[in-house]
Amino acid sequence: MRYDGGMADSTRTRRAFALDEATAVLARTPATLDAMLRGLPEGWIQAHEGGETWSPFDIIGHLIHGEQTDWVPRARIILEHGEARAFDKFDRFAQFELSRGRTLDSLLDEFAVLRRANLRDLAALEITEAGLDRRGAHPGLGVVTLGQLLATWVAHDLDHVIQVARVLARQYSDAVGPWRAYLRVISGEQG
């Protein structure tokens, strides 16, 4: 039997979006990543999965760029302009230039400061349940709602937390020997 948190796929429930729950998750991401990464040797924070994949250092830079240009700015665009003004395109690779010459500690600190400010700004928008249905225009996806944008912010954070954990775990892909078969984070198997 596969471990799936005690629930079979057919009975697994998904949560409806709730802004207070979303902000609770968003508030924890900087401390989670800080605990995972601060103080690690340089080889661990610069490690990646090969090719043009991202290191933990790159991921933190990417999250900073998102704090500056994506989530709250796009929420404001939806609230102020609706579908009449499309979001600015997001540069998924801006972190490479923006993080050049920085330390991981400085990036972690900046991410935490930006996230706190964005969550204060988000709260100041006083978004209602009806407001979550406000529609905006994504340059590639078309019409999206404010609720979808904010839910994506949460999922995006968690996706990158998983990515950091996976990059770190895969540093010992060979060292774990035969236990590799039991470690989904290394083997890539779903379960």
PDB file of C-alpha atoms in Angstrom:
ATOM      1  CA  MET A   1       0.000   0.000   0.000  1.00  0.00           C
ATOM      2  CA  ARG A   2       1.334   3.430  -0.921  1.00  0.00           C
ATOM      3  CA  TYR A   3       1.638   6.116   1.718  1.00  0.00           C
ATOM      4  CA  ASP A   4      -0.666   8.943   0.796  1.00  0.00           C
ATOM      5  CA  GLY A   5      -1.414  10.561   4.114  1.00  0.00           C
ATOM      6  CA  GLY A   6      -3.983   7.897   4.931  1.00  0.00           C
ATOM      7  CA  MET A   7      -6.360   8.792   2.104  1.00  0.00           C
ATOM      8  CA  ALA A   8      -6.942   6.988  -1.152  1.00  0.00           C
ATOM      9  CA  ASP A   9      -6.851   9.091  -4.312  1.00  0.00           C
ATOM     10  CA  SER A  10     -10.591   8.770  -4.826  1.00  0.00           C
ATOM     11  CA  THR A  11     -11.349  10.228  -1.392  1.00  0.00           C
ATOM     12  CA  ARG A  12      -8.588  12.842  -1.148  1.00  0.00           C
ATOM     13  CA  THR A  13     -10.065  16.279  -0.647  1.00  0.00           C
ATOM     14  CA  ARG A  14      -8.785  19.575  -1.896  1.00  0.00           C
ATOM     15  CA  ARG A  15      -9.182  22.759   0.079  1.00  0.00           C
ATOM     16  CA  ALA A  16     -11.208  25.642  -1.248  1.00  0.00           C
ATOM     17  CA  PHE A  17      -9.120  28.801  -1.361  1.00  0.00           C
ATOM     18  CA  ALA A  18      -9.196  30.782   1.874  1.00  0.00           C
ATOM     19  CA  LEU A  19      -7.158  33.981   2.052  1.00  0.00           C
ATOM     20  CA  ASP A  20      -6.368  33.662   5.767  1.00  0.00           C
ATOM     21  CA  GLU A  21      -5.061  30.118   5.268  1.00  0.00           C
ATOM     22  CA  ALA A  22      -3.079  31.194   2.215  1.00  0.00           C
ATOM     23  CA  THR A  23      -1.375  34.012   4.092  1.00  0.00           C
ATOM     24  CA  ALA A  24      -0.538  31.604   6.938  1.00  0.00           C
ATOM     25  CA  VAL A  25       1.367  29.433   4.463  1.00  0.00           C
ATOM     26  CA  LEU A  26       2.964  32.402   2.696  1.00  0.00           C
ATOM     27  CA  ALA A  27       4.172  33.845   5.990  1.00  0.00           C
ATOM     28  CA  ARG A  28       6.086  30.635   6.749  1.00  0.00           C
ATOM     29  CA  THR A  29       8.000  30.230   3.497  1.00  0.00           C
ATOM     30  CA  PRO A  30      10.912  32.581   4.275  1.00  0.00           C
ATOM     31  CA  ALA A  31      11.610  30.936   7.650  1.00  0.00           C
ATOM     32  CA  THR A  32      11.270  27.462   6.124  1.00  0.00           C
ATOM     33  CA  LEU A  33      13.822  28.192   3.419  1.00  0.00           C
ATOM     34  CA  ASP A  34      16.062  30.013   5.875  1.00  0.00           C
ATOM     35  CA  ALA A  35      16.091  26.966   8.156  1.00  0.00           C
ATOM     36  CA  MET A  36      16.862  24.689   5.209  1.00  0.00           C
ATOM     37  CA  LEU A  37      19.646  26.767   3.686  1.00  0.00           C
ATOM     38  CA  ARG A  38      21.336  29.280   5.973  1.00  0.00           C
ATOM     39  CA  GLY A  39      24.797  28.154   6.982  1.00  0.00           C
ATOM     40  CA  LEU A  40      25.099  25.325   4.475  1.00  0.00           C
ATOM     41  CA  PRO A  41      28.434  24.979   2.673  1.00  0.00           C
ATOM     42  CA  GLU A  42      28.654  26.780  -0.670  1.00  0.00           C
ATOM     43  CA  GLY A  43      28.600  23.493  -2.595  1.00  0.00           C
ATOM     44  CA  TRP A  44      25.118  22.725  -1.274  1.00  0.00           C
ATOM     45  CA  ILE A  45      23.611  26.113  -2.085  1.00  0.00           C
ATOM     46  CA  GLN A  46      25.111  26.160  -5.576  1.00  0.00           C
ATOM     47  CA  ALA A  47      24.159  22.538  -6.338  1.00  0.00           C
ATOM     48  CA  HIS A  48      21.607  21.858  -9.059  1.00  0.00           C
ATOM     49  CA  GLU A  49      20.102  18.918 -10.908  1.00  0.00           C
ATOM     50  CA  GLY A  50      22.158  19.268 -14.069  1.00  0.00           C
ATOM     51  CA  GLY A  51      21.812  21.230 -17.261  1.00  0.00           C
ATOM     52  CA  GLU A  52      20.122  24.562 -16.780  1.00  0.00           C
ATOM     53  CA  THR A  53      18.283  23.613 -13.593  1.00  0.00           C
ATOM     54  CA  TRP A  54      18.327  25.983 -10.649  1.00  0.00           C
ATOM     55  CA  SER A  55      20.333  25.871  -7.456  1.00  0.00           C
ATOM     56  CA  PRO A  56      18.855  26.840  -4.068  1.00  0.00           C
ATOM     57  CA  PHE A  57      20.672  30.175  -4.503  1.00  0.00           C
ATOM     58  CA  ASP A  58      18.904  30.717  -7.850  1.00  0.00           C
ATOM     59  CA  ILE A  59      15.540  29.754  -6.369  1.00  0.00           C
ATOM     60  CA  ILE A  60      15.779  32.322  -3.573  1.00  0.00           C
ATOM     61  CA  GLY A  61      16.679  34.988  -6.159  1.00  0.00           C
ATOM     62  CA  HIS A  62      13.662  33.947  -8.216  1.00  0.00           C
ATOM     63  CA  LEU A  63      11.366  34.211  -5.190  1.00  0.00           C
ATOM     64  CA  ILE A  64      12.702  37.714  -4.471  1.00  0.00           C
ATOM     65  CA  HIS A  65      11.993  38.806  -8.042  1.00  0.00           C
ATOM     66  CA  GLY A  66       8.458  37.428  -7.695  1.00  0.00           C
ATOM     67  CA  GLU A  67       7.943  39.432  -4.510  1.00  0.00           C
ATOM     68  CA  GLN A  68       9.041  42.576  -6.333  1.00  0.00           C
ATOM     69  CA  THR A  69       7.169  42.170  -9.604  1.00  0.00           C
ATOM     70  CA  ASP A  70       4.574  39.418  -9.531  1.00  0.00           C
ATOM     71  CA  TRP A  71       2.066  38.605  -6.805  1.00  0.00           C
ATOM     72  CA  VAL A  72       1.007  41.832  -5.113  1.00  0.00           C
ATOM     73  CA  PRO A  73       1.626  44.019  -8.178  1.00  0.00           C
ATOM     74  CA  ARG A  74      -0.605  41.714 -10.217  1.00  0.00           C
ATOM     75  CA  ALA A  75      -3.263  41.691  -7.482  1.00  0.00           C
ATOM     76  CA  ARG A  76      -3.305  45.480  -7.651  1.00  0.00           C
ATOM     77  CA  ILE A  77      -3.645  45.387 -11.446  1.00  0.00           C
ATOM     78  CA  ILE A  78      -6.672  43.099 -11.142  1.00  0.00           C
ATOM     79  CA  LEU A  79      -8.283  45.293  -8.489  1.00  0.00           C
ATOM     80  CA  GLU A  80      -7.590  48.553 -10.325  1.00  0.00           C
ATOM     81  CA  HIS A  81      -8.004  47.544 -13.983  1.00  0.00           C
ATOM     82  CA  GLY A  82      -9.688  44.147 -14.172  1.00  0.00           C
ATOM     83  CA  GLU A  83      -9.273  42.594 -17.607  1.00  0.00           C
ATOM     84  CA  ALA A  84      -8.623  45.963 -19.256  1.00  0.00           C
ATOM     85  CA  ARG A  85      -4.880  45.818 -18.512  1.00  0.00           C
ATOM     86  CA  ALA A  86      -2.855  42.657 -18.895  1.00  0.00           C
ATOM     87  CA  PHE A  87      -0.145  41.875 -16.375  1.00  0.00           C
ATOM     88  CA  ASP A  88       3.410  42.752 -17.257  1.00  0.00           C
ATOM     89  CA  LYS A  89       5.305  39.668 -18.416  1.00  0.00           C
ATOM     90  CA  PHE A  90       7.300  37.994 -15.652  1.00  0.00           C
ATOM     91  CA  ASP A  91      10.981  37.356 -16.336  1.00  0.00           C
ATOM     92  CA  ARG A  92      11.560  33.875 -14.889  1.00  0.00           C
ATOM     93  CA  PHE A  93      15.308  34.292 -15.268  1.00  0.00           C
ATOM     94  CA  ALA A  94      15.855  37.801 -13.876  1.00  0.00           C
ATOM     95  CA  GLN A  95      17.398  36.384 -10.706  1.00  0.00           C
ATOM     96  CA  PHE A  96      20.615  35.471 -12.467  1.00  0.00           C
ATOM     97  CA  GLU A  97      21.530  39.112 -13.012  1.00  0.00           C
ATOM     98  CA  LEU A  98      19.831  40.485  -9.899  1.00  0.00           C
ATOM     99  CA  SER A  99      21.587  38.035  -7.554  1.00  0.00           C
ATOM    100  CA  ARG A 100      25.051  38.314  -9.086  1.00  0.00           C
ATOM    101  CA  GLY A 101      27.666  39.041  -6.423  1.00  0.00           C
ATOM    102  CA  ARG A 102      25.236  38.529  -3.533  1.00  0.00           C
ATOM    103  CA  THR A 103      25.452  36.080  -0.653  1.00  0.00           C
ATOM    104  CA  LEU A 104      22.757  33.562   0.143  1.00  0.00           C
ATOM    105  CA  ASP A 105      22.316  35.106   3.596  1.00  0.00           C
ATOM    106  CA  SER A 106      21.611  38.522   2.039  1.00  0.00           C
ATOM    107  CA  LEU A 107      19.062  36.949  -0.316  1.00  0.00           C
ATOM    108  CA  LEU A 108      17.319  35.092   2.511  1.00  0.00           C
ATOM    109  CA  ASP A 109      17.159  38.309   4.540  1.00  0.00           C
ATOM    110  CA  GLU A 110      15.769  40.284   1.605  1.00  0.00           C
ATOM    111  CA  PHE A 111      13.184  37.623   0.833  1.00  0.00           C
ATOM    112  CA  ALA A 112      11.929  37.704   4.431  1.00  0.00           C
ATOM    113  CA  VAL A 113      11.658  41.513   4.436  1.00  0.00           C
ATOM    114  CA  LEU A 114       9.875  41.613   1.078  1.00  0.00           C
ATOM    115  CA  ARG A 115       7.443  38.857   2.048  1.00  0.00           C
ATOM    116  CA  ARG A 116       6.471  40.599   5.301  1.00  0.00           C
ATOM    117  CA  ALA A 117       5.890  43.844   3.386  1.00  0.00           C
ATOM    118  CA  ASN A 118       3.851  42.074   0.696  1.00  0.00           C
ATOM    119  CA  LEU A 119       1.658  40.346   3.249  1.00  0.00           C
ATOM    120  CA  ARG A 120       1.031  43.716   4.951  1.00  0.00           C
ATOM    121  CA  ASP A 121       0.195  45.228   1.556  1.00  0.00           C
ATOM    122  CA  LEU A 122      -2.079  42.309   0.732  1.00  0.00           C
ATOM    123  CA  ALA A 123      -3.948  42.740   4.027  1.00  0.00           C
ATOM    124  CA  ALA A 124      -4.312  46.464   3.329  1.00  0.00           C
ATOM    125  CA  LEU A 125      -6.127  45.655   0.076  1.00  0.00           C
ATOM    126  CA  GLU A 126      -8.981  44.279   2.220  1.00  0.00           C
ATOM    127  CA  ILE A 127      -9.933  41.646  -0.330  1.00  0.00           C
ATOM    128  CA  THR A 128     -13.427  40.250   0.141  1.00  0.00           C
ATOM    129  CA  GLU A 129     -14.803  36.880  -0.941  1.00  0.00           C
ATOM    130  CA  ALA A 130     -16.404  38.638  -3.904  1.00  0.00           C
ATOM    131  CA  GLY A 131     -13.091  40.322  -4.648  1.00  0.00           C
ATOM    132  CA  LEU A 132     -11.449  36.949  -5.123  1.00  0.00           C
ATOM    133  CA  ASP A 133     -13.652  36.499  -8.201  1.00  0.00           C
ATOM    134  CA  ARG A 134     -12.347  39.712  -9.805  1.00  0.00           C
ATOM    135  CA  ARG A 135     -10.904  38.927 -13.209  1.00  0.00           C
ATOM    136  CA  GLY A 136      -7.617  40.001 -14.712  1.00  0.00           C
ATOM    137  CA  ALA A 137      -5.644  39.302 -17.865  1.00  0.00           C
ATOM    138  CA  HIS A 138      -2.515  37.163 -17.830  1.00  0.00           C
ATOM    139  CA  PRO A 139      -0.327  37.751 -20.925  1.00  0.00           C
ATOM    140  CA  GLY A 140      -0.068  34.014 -21.662  1.00  0.00           C
ATOM    141  CA  LEU A 141      -2.930  32.323 -19.829  1.00  0.00           C
ATOM    142  CA  GLY A 142      -5.726  34.746 -20.617  1.00  0.00           C
ATOM    143  CA  VAL A 143      -8.432  35.490 -18.073  1.00  0.00           C
ATOM    144  CA  VAL A 144      -7.595  34.625 -14.462  1.00  0.00           C
ATOM    145  CA  THR A 145      -9.173  35.533 -11.132  1.00  0.00           C
ATOM    146  CA  LEU A 146      -7.606  37.187  -8.132  1.00  0.00           C
ATOM    147  CA  GLY A 147      -8.310  34.029  -6.129  1.00  0.00           C
ATOM    148  CA  GLN A 148      -6.446  31.938  -8.694  1.00  0.00           C
ATOM    149  CA  LEU A 149      -3.486  34.329  -8.602  1.00  0.00           C
ATOM    150  CA  LEU A 150      -3.279  34.174  -4.805  1.00  0.00           C
ATOM    151  CA  ALA A 151      -3.710  30.387  -4.708  1.00  0.00           C
ATOM    152  CA  THR A 152      -0.924  30.116  -7.281  1.00  0.00           C
ATOM    153  CA  TRP A 153       1.323  32.233  -5.045  1.00  0.00           C
ATOM    154  CA  VAL A 154       0.936  29.610  -2.296  1.00  0.00           C
ATOM    155  CA  ALA A 155       1.435  26.647  -4.641  1.00  0.00           C
ATOM    156  CA  HIS A 156       4.433  28.394  -6.245  1.00  0.00           C
ATOM    157  CA  ASP A 157       6.065  28.795  -2.835  1.00  0.00           C
ATOM    158  CA  LEU A 158       5.494  25.154  -1.981  1.00  0.00           C
ATOM    159  CA  ASP A 159       6.727  24.051  -5.396  1.00  0.00           C
ATOM    160  CA  HIS A 160      10.021  25.824  -4.777  1.00  0.00           C
ATOM    161  CA  VAL A 161      10.324  24.457  -1.220  1.00  0.00           C
ATOM    162  CA  ILE A 162       9.990  20.984  -2.740  1.00  0.00           C
ATOM    163  CA  GLN A 163      12.505  21.895  -5.432  1.00  0.00           C
ATOM    164  CA  VAL A 164      15.063  23.030  -2.842  1.00  0.00           C
ATOM    165  CA  ALA A 165      14.560  19.823  -0.836  1.00  0.00           C
ATOM    166  CA  ARG A 166      14.920  17.722  -3.984  1.00  0.00           C
ATOM    167  CA  VAL A 167      18.125  19.476  -5.090  1.00  0.00           C
ATOM    168  CA  LEU A 168      19.628  19.003  -1.637  1.00  0.00           C
ATOM    169  CA  ALA A 169      18.560  15.360  -1.349  1.00  0.00           C
ATOM    170  CA  ARG A 170      19.909  14.482  -4.783  1.00  0.00           C
ATOM    171  CA  GLN A 171      23.389  15.482  -3.669  1.00  0.00           C
ATOM    172  CA  TYR A 172      23.438  12.095  -1.942  1.00  0.00           C
ATOM    173  CA  SER A 173      21.776  10.118  -4.742  1.00  0.00           C
ATOM    174  CA  ASP A 174      24.729   7.753  -4.998  1.00  0.00           C
ATOM    175  CA  ALA A 175      25.719   7.843  -1.332  1.00  0.00           C
ATOM    176  CA  VAL A 176      22.416   6.333  -0.145  1.00  0.00           C
ATOM    177  CA  GLY A 177      23.151   3.125  -2.013  1.00  0.00           C
ATOM    178  CA  PRO A 178      20.250   0.671  -2.230  1.00  0.00           C
ATOM    179  CA  TRP A 179      17.961   2.904  -0.136  1.00  0.00           C
ATOM    180  CA  ARG A 180      17.568   5.042  -3.246  1.00  0.00           C
ATOM    181  CA  ALA A 181      14.644   2.805  -4.248  1.00  0.00           C
ATOM    182  CA  TYR A 182      12.714   4.009  -1.173  1.00  0.00           C
ATOM    183  CA  LEU A 183      13.472   7.719  -1.509  1.00  0.00           C
ATOM    184  CA  ARG A 184      11.009   9.414  -3.857  1.00  0.00           C
ATOM    185  CA  VAL A 185      12.843  12.713  -3.495  1.00  0.00           C
ATOM    186  CA  ILE A 186      15.837  11.087  -5.196  1.00  0.00           C
ATOM    187  CA  SER A 187      14.233   8.488  -7.450  1.00  0.00           C
ATOM    188  CA  GLY A 188      11.547  10.795  -8.783  1.00  0.00           C
ATOM    189  CA  GLU A 189       8.814   8.192  -8.331  1.00  0.00           C
ATOM    190  CA  GLN A 190       5.388   9.362  -7.267  1.00  0.00           C
ATOM    191  CA  GLY A 191       3.668   7.717  -4.392  1.00  0.00           C
TER     192      GLY A 191
END
